[in-house]
mmCIF file with all atom_site columns, C-alpha atoms in Angstrom:
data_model
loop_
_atom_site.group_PDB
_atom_site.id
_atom_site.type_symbol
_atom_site.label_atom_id
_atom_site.label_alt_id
_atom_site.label_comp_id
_atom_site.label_asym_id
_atom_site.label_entity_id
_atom_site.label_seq_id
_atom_site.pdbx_PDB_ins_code
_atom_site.Cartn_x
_atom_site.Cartn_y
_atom_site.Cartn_z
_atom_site.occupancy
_atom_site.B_iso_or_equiv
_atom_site.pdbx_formal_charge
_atom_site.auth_seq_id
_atom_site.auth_comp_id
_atom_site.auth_asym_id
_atom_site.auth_atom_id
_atom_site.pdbx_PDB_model_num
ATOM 1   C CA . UNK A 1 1   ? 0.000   0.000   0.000   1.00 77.00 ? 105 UNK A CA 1
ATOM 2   C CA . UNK A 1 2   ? 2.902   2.329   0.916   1.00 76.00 ? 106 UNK A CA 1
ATOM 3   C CA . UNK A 1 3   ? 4.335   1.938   -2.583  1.00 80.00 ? 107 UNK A CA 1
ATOM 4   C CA . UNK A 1 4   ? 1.577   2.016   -4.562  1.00 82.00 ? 108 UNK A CA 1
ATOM 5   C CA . UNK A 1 5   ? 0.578   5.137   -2.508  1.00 82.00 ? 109 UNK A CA 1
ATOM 6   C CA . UNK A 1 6   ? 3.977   6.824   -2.732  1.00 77.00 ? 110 UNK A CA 1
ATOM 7   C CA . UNK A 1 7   ? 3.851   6.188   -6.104  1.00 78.00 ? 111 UNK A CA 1
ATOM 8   C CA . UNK A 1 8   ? 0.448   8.070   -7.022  1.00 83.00 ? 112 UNK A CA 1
ATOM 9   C CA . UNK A 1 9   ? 0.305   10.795  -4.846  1.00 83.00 ? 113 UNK A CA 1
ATOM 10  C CA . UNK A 1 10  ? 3.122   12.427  -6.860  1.00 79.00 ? 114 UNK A CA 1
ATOM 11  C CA . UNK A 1 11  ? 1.148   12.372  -9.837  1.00 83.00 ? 115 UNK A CA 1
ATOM 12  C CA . UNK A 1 12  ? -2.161  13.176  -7.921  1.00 84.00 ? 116 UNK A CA 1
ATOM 13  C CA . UNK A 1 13  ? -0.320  16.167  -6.249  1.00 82.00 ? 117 UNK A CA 1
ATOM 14  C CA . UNK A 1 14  ? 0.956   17.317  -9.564  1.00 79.00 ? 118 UNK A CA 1
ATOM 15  C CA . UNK A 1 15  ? -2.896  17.508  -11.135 1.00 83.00 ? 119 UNK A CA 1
ATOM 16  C CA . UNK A 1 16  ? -5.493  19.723  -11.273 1.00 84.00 ? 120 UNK A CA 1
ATOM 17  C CA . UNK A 1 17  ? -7.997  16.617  -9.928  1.00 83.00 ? 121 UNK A CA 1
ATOM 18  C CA . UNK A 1 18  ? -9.290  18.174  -7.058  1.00 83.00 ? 122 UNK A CA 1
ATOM 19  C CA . UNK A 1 19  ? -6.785  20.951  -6.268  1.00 82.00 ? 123 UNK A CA 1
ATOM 20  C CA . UNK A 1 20  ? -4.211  18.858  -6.788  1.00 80.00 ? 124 UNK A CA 1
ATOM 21  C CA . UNK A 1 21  ? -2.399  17.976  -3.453  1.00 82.00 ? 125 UNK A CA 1
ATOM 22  C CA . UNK A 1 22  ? -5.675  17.775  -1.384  1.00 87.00 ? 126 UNK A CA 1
ATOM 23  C CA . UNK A 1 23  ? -6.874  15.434  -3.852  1.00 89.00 ? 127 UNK A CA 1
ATOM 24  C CA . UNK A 1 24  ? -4.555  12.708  -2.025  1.00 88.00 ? 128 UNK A CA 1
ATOM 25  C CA . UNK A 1 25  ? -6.163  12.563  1.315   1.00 89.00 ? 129 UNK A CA 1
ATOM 26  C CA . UNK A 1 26  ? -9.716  12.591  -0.786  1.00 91.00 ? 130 UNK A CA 1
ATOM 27  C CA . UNK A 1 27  ? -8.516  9.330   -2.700  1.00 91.00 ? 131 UNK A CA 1
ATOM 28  C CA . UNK A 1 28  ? -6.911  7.486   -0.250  1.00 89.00 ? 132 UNK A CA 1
ATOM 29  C CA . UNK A 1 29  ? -9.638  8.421   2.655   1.00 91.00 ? 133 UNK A CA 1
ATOM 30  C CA . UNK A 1 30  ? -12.368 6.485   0.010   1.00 93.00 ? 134 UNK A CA 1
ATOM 31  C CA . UNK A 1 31  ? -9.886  4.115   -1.068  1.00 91.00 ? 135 UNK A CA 1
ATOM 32  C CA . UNK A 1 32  ? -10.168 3.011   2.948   1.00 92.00 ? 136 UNK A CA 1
ATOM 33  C CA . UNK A 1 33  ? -13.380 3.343   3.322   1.00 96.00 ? 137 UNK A CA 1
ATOM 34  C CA . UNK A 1 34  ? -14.006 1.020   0.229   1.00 96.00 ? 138 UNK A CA 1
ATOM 35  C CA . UNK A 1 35  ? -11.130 -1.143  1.780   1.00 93.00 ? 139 UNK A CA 1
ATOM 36  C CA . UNK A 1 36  ? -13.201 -1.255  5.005   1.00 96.00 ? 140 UNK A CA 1
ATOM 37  C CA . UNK A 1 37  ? -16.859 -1.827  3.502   1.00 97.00 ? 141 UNK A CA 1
ATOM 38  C CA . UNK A 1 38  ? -15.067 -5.059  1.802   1.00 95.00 ? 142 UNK A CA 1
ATOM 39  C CA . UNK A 1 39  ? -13.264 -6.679  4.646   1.00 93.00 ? 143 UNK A CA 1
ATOM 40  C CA . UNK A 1 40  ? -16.221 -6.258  6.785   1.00 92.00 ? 144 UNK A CA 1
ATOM 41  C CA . UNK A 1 41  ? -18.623 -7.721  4.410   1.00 91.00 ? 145 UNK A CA 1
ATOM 42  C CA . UNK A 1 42  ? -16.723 -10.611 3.635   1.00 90.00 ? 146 UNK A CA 1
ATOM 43  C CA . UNK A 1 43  ? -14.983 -11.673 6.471   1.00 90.00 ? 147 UNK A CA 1
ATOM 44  C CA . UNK A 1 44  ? -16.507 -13.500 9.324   1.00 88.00 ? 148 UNK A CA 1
ATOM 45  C CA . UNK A 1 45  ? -14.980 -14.324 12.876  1.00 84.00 ? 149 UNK A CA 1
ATOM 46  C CA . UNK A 1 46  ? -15.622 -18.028 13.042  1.00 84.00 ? 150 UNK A CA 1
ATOM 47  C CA . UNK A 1 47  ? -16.121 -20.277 9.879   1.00 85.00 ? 151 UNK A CA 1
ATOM 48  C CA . UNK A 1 48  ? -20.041 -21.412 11.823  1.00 85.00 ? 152 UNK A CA 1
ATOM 49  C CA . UNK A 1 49  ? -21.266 -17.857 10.697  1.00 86.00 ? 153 UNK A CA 1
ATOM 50  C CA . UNK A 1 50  ? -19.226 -17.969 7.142   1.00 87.00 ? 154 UNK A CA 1
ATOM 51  C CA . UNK A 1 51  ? -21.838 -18.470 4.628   1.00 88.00 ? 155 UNK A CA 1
ATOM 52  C CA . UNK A 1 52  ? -19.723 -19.324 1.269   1.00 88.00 ? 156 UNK A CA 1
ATOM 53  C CA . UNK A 1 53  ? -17.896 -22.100 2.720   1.00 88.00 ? 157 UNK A CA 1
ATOM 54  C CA . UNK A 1 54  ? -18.074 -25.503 2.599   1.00 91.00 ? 158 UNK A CA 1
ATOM 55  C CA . UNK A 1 55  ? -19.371 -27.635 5.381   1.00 91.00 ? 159 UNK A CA 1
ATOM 56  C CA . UNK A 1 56  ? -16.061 -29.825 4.618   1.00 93.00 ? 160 UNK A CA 1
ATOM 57  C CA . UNK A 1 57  ? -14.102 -27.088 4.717   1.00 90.00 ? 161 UNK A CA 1
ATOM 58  C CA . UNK A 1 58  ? -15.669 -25.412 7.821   1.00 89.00 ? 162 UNK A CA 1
ATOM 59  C CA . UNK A 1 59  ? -15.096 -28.857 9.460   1.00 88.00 ? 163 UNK A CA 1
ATOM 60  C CA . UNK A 1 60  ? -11.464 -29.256 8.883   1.00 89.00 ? 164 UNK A CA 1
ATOM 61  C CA . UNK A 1 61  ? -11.122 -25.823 10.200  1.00 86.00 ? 165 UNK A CA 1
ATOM 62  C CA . UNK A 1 62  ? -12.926 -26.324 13.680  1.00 84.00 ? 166 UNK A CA 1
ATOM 63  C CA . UNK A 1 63  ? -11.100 -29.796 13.957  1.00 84.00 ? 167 UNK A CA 1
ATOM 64  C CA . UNK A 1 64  ? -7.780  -28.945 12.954  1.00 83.00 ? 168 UNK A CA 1
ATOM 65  C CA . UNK A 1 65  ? -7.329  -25.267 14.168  1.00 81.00 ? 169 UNK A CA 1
ATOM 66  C CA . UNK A 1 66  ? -10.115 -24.347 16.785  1.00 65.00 ? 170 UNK A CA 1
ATOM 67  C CA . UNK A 1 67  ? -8.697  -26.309 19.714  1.00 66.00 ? 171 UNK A CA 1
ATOM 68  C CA . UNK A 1 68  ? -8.586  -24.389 23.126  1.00 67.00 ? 172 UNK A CA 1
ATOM 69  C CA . UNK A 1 69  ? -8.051  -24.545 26.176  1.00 64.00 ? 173 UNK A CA 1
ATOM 70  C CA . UNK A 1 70  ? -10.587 -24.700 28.638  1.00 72.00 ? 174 UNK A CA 1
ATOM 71  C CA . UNK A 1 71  ? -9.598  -22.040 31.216  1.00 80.00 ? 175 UNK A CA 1
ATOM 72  C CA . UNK A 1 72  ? -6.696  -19.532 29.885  1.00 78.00 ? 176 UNK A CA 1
ATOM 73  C CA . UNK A 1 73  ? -3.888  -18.674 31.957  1.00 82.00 ? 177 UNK A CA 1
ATOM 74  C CA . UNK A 1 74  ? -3.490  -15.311 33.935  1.00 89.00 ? 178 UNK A CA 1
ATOM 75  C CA . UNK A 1 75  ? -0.916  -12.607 32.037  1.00 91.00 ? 179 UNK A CA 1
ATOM 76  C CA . UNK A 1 76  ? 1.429   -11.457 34.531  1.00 94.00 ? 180 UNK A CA 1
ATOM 77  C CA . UNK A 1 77  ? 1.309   -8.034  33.729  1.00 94.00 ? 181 UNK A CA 1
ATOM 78  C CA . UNK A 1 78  ? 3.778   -6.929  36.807  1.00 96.00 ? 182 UNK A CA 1
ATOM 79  C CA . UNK A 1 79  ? 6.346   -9.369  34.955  1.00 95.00 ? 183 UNK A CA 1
ATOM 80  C CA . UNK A 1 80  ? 5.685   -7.873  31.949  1.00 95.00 ? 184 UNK A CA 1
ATOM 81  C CA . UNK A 1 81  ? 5.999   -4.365  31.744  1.00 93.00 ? 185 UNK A CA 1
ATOM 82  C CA . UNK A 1 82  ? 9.085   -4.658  34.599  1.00 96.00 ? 186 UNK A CA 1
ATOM 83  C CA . UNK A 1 83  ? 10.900  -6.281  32.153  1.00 96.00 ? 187 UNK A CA 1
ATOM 84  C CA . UNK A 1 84  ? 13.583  -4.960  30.299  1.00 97.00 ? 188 UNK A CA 1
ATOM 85  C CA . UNK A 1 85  ? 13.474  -6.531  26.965  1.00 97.00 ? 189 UNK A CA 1
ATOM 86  C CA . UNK A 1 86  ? 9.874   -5.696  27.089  1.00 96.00 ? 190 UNK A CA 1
ATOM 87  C CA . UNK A 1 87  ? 10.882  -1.646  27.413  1.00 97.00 ? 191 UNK A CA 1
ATOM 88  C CA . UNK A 1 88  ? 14.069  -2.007  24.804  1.00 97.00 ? 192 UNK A CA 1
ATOM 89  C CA . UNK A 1 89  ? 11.295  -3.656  21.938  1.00 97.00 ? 193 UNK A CA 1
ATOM 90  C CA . UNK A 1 90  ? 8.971   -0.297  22.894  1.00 97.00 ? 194 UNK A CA 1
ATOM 91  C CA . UNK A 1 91  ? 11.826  1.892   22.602  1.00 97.00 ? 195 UNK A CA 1
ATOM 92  C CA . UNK A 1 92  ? 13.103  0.799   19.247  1.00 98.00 ? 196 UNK A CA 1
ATOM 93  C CA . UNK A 1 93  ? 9.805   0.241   18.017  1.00 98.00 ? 197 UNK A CA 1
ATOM 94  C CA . UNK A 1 94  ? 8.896   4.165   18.741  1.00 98.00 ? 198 UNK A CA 1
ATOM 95  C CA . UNK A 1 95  ? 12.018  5.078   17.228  1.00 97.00 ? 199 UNK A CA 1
ATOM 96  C CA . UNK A 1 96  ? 11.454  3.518   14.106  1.00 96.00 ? 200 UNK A CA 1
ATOM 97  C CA . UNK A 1 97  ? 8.055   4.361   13.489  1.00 96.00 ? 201 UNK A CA 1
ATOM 98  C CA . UNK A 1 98  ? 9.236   7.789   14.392  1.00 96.00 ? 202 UNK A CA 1
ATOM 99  C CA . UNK A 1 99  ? 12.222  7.779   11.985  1.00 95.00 ? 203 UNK A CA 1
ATOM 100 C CA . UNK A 1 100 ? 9.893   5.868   9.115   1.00 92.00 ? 204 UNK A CA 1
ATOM 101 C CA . UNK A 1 101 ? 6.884   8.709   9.465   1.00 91.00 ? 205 UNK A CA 1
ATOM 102 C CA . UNK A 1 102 ? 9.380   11.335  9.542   1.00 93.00 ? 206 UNK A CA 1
ATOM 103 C CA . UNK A 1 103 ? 10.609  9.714   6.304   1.00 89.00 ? 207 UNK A CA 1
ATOM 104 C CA . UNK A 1 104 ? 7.872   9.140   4.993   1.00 84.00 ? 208 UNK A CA 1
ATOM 105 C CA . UNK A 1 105 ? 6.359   12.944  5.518   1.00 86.00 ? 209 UNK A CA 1
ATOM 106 C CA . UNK A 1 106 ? 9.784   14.322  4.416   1.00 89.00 ? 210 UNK A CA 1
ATOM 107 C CA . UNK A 1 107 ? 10.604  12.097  1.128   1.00 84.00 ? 211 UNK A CA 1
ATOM 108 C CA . UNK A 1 108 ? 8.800   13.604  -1.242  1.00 79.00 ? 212 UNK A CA 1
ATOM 109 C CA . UNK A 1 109 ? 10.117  17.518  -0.252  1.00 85.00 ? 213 UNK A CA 1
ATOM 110 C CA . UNK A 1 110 ? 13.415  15.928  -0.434  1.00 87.00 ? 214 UNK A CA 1
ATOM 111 C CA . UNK A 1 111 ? 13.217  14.475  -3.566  1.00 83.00 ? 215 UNK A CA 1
ATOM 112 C CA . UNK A 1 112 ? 11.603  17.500  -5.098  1.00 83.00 ? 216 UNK A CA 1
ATOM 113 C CA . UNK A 1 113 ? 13.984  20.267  -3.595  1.00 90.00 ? 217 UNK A CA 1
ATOM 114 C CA . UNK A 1 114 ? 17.273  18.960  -3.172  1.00 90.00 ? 218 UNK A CA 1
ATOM 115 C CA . UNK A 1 115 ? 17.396  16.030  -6.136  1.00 90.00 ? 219 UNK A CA 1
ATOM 116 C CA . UNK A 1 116 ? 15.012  18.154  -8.401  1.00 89.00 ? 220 UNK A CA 1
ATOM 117 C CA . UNK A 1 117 ? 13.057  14.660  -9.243  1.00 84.00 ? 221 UNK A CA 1
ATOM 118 C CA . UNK A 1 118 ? 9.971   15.632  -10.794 1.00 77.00 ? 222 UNK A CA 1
ATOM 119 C CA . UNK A 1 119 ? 7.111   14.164  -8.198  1.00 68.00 ? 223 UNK A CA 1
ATOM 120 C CA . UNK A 1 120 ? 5.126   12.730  -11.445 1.00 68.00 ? 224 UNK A CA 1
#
């Protein structure tokens, strides 16, 4: 989605469609709402309420992956969030997302200003 995104709102922002640059967020906002209307209309939480499957199919699914346990175990939250692996993975996950969005936001002033790429 990120490339195929990247890749079209160059040429988006360089039309007239829409005003040009605010044509993006118009695009991709119905492009996720689309997305959304989809997924929710054809995806069901357990294969019993899945209505284009087959009853062979819906069988081998509950008998080969819907085992559970009976009673789940507690999550030792105290254990968890004291731990220190638990706080480096947080702290390099922020800091990529950070870097990546920053990138992300950034790239195509970059590529337009200092390596005079035209965005189309």
């Amino acid at each position: 989605g990120t490339v195929a995104t990247m890749a079209a709102t160059g040429w988006l922002c360089d039309s007239d469609f829409m005003g040009g640059w605010p044509s993006v967020f118009y695009i991709i906002g119905v492009l996720g709402v689309v997305w959304s209307i989809a997924w929710f209309l054809l995806v069901f939480n357990h294969p019993q309420l899945h209505p284009r499957i087959s009853e062979e199919e819906r069988e081998y699914i509950l008998h080969y992956c819907g085992k559970k346990t009976e009673k789940a175990l507690p999550l030792p939250w105290k254990a968890v969030f004291t731990s220190l692996p638990v706080w480096a993975i947080i702290v390099v996950h922020f800091g990529i997302n950070w870097c990546f969005y920053t990138l992300l936001t950034e790239l195509p002033t970059y590529l337009d200003k200092i390596q005079h790429f035209n965005l189309k």
